[in-house]
Short mmCIF file of C-alpha atoms and ligand atoms in Angstrom, two decimals:
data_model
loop_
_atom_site.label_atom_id
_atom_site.label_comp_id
_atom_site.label_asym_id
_atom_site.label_seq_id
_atom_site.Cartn_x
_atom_site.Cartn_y
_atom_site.Cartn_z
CA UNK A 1 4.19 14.31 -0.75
CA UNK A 2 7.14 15.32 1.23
CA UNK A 3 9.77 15.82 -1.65
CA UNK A 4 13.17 16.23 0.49
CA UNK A 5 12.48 12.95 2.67
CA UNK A 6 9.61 11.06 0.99
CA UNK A 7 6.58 9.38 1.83
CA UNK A 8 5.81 9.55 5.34
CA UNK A 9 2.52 7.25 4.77
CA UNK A 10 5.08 4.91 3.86
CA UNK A 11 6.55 4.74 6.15
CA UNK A 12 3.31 4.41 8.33
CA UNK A 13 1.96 1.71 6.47
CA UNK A 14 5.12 -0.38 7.29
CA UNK A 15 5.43 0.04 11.09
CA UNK A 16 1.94 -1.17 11.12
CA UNK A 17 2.90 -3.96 8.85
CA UNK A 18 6.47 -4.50 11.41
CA UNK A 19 3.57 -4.09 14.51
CA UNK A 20 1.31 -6.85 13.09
CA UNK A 21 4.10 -9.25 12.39
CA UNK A 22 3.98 -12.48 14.51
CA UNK A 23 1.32 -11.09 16.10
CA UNK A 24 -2.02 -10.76 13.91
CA UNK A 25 -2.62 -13.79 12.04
CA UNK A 26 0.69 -15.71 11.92
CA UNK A 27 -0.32 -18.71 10.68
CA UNK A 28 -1.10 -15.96 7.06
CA UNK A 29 0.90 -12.82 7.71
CA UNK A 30 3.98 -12.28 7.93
CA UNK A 31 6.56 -9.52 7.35
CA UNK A 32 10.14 -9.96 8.49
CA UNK A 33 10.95 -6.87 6.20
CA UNK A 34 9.55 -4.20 7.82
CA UNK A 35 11.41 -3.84 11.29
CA UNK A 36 14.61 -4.07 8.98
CA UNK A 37 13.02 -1.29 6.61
CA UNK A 38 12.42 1.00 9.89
CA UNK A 39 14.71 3.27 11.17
CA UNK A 40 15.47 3.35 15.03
CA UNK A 41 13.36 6.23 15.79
CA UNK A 42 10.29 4.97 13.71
CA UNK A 43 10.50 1.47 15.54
CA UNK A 44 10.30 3.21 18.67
CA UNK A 45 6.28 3.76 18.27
CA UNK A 46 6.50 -0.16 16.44
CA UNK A 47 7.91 -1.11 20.21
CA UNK A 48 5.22 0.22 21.89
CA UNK A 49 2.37 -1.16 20.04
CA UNK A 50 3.44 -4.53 19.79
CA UNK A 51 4.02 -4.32 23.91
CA UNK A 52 0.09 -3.75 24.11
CA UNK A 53 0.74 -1.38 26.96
CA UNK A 54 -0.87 2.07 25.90
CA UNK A 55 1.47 5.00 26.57
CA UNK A 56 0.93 7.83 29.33
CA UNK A 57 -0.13 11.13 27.57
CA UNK A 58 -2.94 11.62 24.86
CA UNK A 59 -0.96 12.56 21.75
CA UNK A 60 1.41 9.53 22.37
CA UNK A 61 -1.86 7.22 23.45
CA UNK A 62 -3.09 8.49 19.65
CA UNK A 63 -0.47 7.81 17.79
CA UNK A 64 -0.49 4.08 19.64
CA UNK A 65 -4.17 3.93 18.72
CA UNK A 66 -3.59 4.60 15.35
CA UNK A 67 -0.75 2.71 14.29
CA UNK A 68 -2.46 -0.94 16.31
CA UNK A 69 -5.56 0.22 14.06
CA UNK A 70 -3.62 0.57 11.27
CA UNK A 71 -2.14 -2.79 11.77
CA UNK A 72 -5.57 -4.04 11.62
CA UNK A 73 -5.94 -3.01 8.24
CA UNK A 74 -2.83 -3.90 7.09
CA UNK A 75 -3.19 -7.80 7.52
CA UNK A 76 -5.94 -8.49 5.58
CA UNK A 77 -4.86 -6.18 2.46
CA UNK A 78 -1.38 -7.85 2.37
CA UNK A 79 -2.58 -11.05 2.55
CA UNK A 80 -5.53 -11.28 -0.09
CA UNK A 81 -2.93 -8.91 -2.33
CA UNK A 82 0.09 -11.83 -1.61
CA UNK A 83 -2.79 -14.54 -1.94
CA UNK A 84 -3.55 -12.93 -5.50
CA UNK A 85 0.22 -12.87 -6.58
CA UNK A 86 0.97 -16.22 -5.87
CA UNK A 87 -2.14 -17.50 -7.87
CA UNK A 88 -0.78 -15.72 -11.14
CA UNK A 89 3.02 -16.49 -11.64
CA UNK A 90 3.63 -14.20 -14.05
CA UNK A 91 7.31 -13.47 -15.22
CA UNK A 92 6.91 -9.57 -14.36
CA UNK A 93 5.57 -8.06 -10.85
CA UNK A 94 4.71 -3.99 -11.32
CA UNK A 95 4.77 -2.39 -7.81
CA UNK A 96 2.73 1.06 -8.34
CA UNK A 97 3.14 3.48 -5.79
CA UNK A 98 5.91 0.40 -4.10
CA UNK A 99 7.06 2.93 -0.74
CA UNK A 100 8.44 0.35 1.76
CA UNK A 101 6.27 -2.43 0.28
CA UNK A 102 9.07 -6.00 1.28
CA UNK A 103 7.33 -8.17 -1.31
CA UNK A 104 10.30 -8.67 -3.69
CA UNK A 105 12.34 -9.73 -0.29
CA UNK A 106 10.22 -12.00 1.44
CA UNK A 107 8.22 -14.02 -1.61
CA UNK A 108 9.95 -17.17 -2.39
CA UNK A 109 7.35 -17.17 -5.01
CA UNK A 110 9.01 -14.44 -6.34
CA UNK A 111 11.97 -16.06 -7.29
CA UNK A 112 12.89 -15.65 -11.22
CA UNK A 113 10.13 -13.18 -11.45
CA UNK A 114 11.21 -9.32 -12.61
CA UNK A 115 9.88 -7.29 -10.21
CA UNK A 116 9.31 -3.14 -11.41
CA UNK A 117 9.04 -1.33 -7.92
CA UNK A 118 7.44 2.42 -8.97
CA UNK A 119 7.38 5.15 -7.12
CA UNK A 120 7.75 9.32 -6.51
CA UNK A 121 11.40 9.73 -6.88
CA UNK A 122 11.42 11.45 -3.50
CA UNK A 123 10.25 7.89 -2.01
CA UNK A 124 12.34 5.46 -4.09
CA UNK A 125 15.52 7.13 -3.11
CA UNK A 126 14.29 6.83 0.59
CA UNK A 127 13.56 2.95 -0.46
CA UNK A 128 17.06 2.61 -2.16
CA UNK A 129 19.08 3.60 1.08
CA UNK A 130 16.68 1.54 3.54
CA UNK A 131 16.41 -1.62 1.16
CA UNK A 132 20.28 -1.81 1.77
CA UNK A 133 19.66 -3.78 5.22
CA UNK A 134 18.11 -5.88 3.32
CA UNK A 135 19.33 -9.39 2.14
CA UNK A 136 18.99 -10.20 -1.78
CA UNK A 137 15.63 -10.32 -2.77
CA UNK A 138 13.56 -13.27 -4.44
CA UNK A 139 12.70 -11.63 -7.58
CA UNK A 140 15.27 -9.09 -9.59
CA UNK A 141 14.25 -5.91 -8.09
CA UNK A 142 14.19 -2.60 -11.05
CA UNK A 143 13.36 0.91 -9.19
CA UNK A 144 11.54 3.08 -12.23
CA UNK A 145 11.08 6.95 -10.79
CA UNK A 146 7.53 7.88 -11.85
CA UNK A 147 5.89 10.74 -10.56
CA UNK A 148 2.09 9.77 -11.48
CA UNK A 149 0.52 13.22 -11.30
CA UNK A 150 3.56 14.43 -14.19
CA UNK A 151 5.14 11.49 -15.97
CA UNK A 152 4.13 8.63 -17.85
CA UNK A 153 4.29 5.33 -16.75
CA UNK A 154 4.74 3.10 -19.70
CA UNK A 155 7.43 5.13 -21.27
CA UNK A 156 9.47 4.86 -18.08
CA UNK A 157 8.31 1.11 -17.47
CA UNK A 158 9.97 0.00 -21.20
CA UNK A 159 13.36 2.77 -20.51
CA UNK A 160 13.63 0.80 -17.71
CA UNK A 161 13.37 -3.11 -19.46
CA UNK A 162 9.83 -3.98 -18.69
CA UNK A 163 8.12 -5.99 -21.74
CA UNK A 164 4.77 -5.12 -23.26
CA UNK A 165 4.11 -8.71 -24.58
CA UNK A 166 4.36 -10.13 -21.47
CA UNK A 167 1.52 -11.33 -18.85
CA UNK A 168 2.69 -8.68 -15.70
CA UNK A 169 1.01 -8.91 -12.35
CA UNK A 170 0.06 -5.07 -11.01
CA UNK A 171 0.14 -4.43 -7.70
CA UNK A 172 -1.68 -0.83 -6.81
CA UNK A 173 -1.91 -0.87 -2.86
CA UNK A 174 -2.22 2.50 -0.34
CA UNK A 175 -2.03 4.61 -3.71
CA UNK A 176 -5.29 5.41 -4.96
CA UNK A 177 -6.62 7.01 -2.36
CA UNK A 178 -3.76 9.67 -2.92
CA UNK A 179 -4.54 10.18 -6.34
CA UNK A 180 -7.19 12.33 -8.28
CA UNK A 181 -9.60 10.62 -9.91
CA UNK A 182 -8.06 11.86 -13.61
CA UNK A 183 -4.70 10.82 -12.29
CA UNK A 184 -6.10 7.31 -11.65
CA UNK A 185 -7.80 7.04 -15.26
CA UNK A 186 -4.57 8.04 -16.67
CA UNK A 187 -2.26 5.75 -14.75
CA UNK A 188 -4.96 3.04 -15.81
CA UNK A 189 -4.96 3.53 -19.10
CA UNK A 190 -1.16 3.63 -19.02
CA UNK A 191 -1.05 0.34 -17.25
CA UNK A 192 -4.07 -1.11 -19.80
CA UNK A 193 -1.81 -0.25 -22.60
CA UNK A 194 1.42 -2.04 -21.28
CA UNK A 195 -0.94 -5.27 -20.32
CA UNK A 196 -0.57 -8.41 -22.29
CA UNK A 197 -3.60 -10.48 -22.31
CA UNK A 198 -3.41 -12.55 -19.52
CA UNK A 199 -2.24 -9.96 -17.04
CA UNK A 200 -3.68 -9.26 -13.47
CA UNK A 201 -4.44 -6.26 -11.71
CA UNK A 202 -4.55 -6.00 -7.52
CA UNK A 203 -5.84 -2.96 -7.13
CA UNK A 204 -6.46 -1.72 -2.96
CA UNK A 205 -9.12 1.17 -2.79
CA UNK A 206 -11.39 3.09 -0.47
CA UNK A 207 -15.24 3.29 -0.68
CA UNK A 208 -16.89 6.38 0.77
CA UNK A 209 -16.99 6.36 3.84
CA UNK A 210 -19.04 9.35 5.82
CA UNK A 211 -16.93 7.76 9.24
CA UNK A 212 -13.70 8.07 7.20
CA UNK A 213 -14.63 11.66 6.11
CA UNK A 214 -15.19 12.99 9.17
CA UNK A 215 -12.37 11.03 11.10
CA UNK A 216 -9.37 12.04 9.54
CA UNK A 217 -9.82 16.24 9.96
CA UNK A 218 -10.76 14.79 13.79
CA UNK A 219 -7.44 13.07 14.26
CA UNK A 220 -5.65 15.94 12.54
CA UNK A 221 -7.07 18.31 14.72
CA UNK A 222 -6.29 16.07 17.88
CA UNK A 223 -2.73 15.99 16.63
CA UNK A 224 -1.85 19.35 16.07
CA UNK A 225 -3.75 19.95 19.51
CA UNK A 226 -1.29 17.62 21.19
CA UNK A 227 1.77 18.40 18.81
CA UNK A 228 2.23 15.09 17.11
CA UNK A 229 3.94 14.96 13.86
CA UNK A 230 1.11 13.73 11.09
CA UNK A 231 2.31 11.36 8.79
CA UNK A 232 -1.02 12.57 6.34
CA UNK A 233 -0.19 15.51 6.28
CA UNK A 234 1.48 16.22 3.10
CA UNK A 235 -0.43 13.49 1.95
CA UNK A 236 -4.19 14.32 1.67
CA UNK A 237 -6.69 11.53 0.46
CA UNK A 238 -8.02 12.76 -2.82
CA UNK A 239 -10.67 9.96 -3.92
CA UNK A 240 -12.77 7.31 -3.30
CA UNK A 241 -14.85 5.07 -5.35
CA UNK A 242 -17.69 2.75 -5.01
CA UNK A 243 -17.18 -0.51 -6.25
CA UNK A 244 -19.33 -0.13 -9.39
CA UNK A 245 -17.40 2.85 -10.23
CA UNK A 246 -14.19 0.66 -10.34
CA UNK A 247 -15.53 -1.93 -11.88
CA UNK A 248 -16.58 0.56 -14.75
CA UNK A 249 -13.44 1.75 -14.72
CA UNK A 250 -11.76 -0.96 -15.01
CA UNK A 251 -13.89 -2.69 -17.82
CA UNK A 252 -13.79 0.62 -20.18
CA UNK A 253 -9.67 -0.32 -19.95
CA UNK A 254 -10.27 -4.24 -20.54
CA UNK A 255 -9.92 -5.55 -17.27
CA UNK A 256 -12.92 -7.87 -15.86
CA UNK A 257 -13.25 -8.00 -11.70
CA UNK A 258 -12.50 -11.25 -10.76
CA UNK A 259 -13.19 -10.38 -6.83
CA UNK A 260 -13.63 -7.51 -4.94
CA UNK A 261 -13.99 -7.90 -1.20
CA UNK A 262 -14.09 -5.39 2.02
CA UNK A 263 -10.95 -5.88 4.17
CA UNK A 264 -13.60 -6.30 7.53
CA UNK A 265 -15.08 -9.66 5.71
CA UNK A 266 -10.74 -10.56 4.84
CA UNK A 267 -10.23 -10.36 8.35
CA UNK A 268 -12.86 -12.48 8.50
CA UNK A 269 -11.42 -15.28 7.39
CA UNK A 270 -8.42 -14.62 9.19
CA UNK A 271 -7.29 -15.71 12.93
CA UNK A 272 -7.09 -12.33 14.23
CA UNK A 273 -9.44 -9.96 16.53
CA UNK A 274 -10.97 -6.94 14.53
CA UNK A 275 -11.89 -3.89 17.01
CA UNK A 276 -12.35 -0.99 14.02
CA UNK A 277 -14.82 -2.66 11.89
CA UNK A 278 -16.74 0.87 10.33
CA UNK A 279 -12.68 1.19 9.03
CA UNK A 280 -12.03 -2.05 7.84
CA UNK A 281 -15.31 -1.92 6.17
CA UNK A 282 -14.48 0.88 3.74
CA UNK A 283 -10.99 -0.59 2.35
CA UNK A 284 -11.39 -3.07 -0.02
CA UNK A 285 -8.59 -5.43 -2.30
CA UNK A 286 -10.08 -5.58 -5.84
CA UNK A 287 -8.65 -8.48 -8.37
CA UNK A 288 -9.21 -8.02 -12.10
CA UNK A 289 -7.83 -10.21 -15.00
CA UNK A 290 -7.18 -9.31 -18.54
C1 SAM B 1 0.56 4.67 1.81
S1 SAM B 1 2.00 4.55 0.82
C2 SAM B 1 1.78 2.89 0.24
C3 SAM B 1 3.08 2.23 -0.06
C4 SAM B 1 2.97 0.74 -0.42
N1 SAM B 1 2.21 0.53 -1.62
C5 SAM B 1 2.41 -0.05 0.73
O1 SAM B 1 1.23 -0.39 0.71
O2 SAM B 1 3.17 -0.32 1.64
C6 SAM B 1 1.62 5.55 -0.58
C7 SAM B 1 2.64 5.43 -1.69
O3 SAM B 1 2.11 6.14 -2.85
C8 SAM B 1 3.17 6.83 -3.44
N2 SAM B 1 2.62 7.98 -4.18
C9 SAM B 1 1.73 8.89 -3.76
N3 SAM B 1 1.54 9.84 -4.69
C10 SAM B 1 2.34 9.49 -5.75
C11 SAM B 1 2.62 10.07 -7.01
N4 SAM B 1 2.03 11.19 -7.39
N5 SAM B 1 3.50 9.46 -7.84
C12 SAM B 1 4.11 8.30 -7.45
N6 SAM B 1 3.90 7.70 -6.25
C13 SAM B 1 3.03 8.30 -5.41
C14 SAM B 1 4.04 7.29 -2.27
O4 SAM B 1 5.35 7.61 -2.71
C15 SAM B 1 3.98 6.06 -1.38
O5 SAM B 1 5.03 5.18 -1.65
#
């Protein structure tokens, strides 16, 4: 994690989300709140993308690469994590790990609901300043600083007004992954203890994945090699888990999986052409109820 200027996966994540938009799937996605999130120079690669026109050079052609296959990931994920939302109108939303996530801002279904965006200080400032382009959001938006490797997330959750005895929708998307496995345990539990019954947990996650393991030091070798700035870099992935692992986890903290799907067979039921399947096939959107 980048502490002077934030997350810089963050900020990857939502070009690809500002790239798919009107594009991939618009009769499902849709994300008017990333282009306004952006800053000039990040929309620059956004531009490119969306043209479809691949760039002249290698490192630039890789960082188009990545960010249209990023976008390919990105569609499914948001939608099956907005799909679960909106079938669980709780009064309180927790964002874990929120970085430039636009949900409080573009869900009507939102509306009335408290939303608790948390995040690494470092990022949530970053958020703050950006989220001023943006008009007033649906839901009553509450930034709570929570570092999860040092502090502790229910502590700062009630400082900051969220309520124990109510049902809370969680929304854990492009976090895990970043986390050790004893940081995720303890953030669960944490979470488990502030969850009324009733209360849902979204929870996006990578499986194994030997073409995963062996691509990323590839395409950080490629981009030192061609001197393009790695958003990962500062931002190692530190975990995986099968899906019986999280499913154990999650039931030794109360929480029974109500679905948990691959984002390559969410595509699949999306209008939208899928060219990295292996990668798709490794990301998955888990759903648990309390
Ligand atoms: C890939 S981004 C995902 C952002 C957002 N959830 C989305 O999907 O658009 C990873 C997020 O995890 C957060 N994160 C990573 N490590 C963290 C930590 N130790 N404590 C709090 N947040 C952390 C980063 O600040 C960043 O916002």
């Amino acid at each position: 994690m980048d502490k002077t200027q934030g997350s810089r996966t963050a900020v990857l994540v939502c070009q690809a989300r500002a790239v798919a938009h009107g594009r991939l799937a618009p009769d499902r996605f849709d994300d008017p709140t990333a282009s306004v999130l952006l800053r000039p120079e990040e929309l620059v690669a956004v531009e490119q993308a969306r043209s479809g026109v691949p760039p002249e050079g290698w490192g630039p052609r890789l960082e188009y690469e990545f960010l249209r296959a990023t976008a390919e990931g990105l569609v499914p994920r948001t939608v099956a994590i907005d799909d679960a939302v909106r079938e669980r109108t709780h009064p309180q939303v927790v964002i874990l790990g929120a970085g430039l996530d636009g949900r409080a801002w573009r869900m009507p279904e939102l509306a009335g609901t408290a939303v608790f965006e948390v995040d690494h200080p470092s990022s949530q400032q970053d958020k703050r300043q950006r989220a001023a382009a943006l008009s007033s959001p649906a839901g009553k938006v509450t930034f709570v600083p929570v570092d999860f490797t040092a502090d502790r997330l229910d502590d700062s959750l009630k400082a900051a007004g969220y309520r124990t005895g109510r049902p809370t929708t969680w929304i854990w998307e492009g976090v895990v992954p970043y986390l050790t496995r004893a940081e995720i345990t303890a953030t669960l539990r944490a979470l488990a203890e502030a969850s009324a019954p009733g209360s849902r947990l979204v929870v996006n996650y990578q499986s194994p994945s030997l073409v995963a393991s062996l691509g990323r030091p590839a395409a950080r070798a490629m981009r030192r090699l061609s001197r393009q700035p790695d958003p990962m870099a500062r931002e190692p992935w530190r975990s995986a888990w099968t899906p019986a692992a999280m499913r154990e986890l999650l039931a030794g903290q109360g929480y029974a999986v109500a679905r948990d799907t691959d984002l390559l067979a969410l595509a699949g039921a999306l209008t939208m052409p899928v060219r990295g399947r292996r990668s798709l096939r490794s990301g998955r959107v888990l759903i648990a109820d309390r």
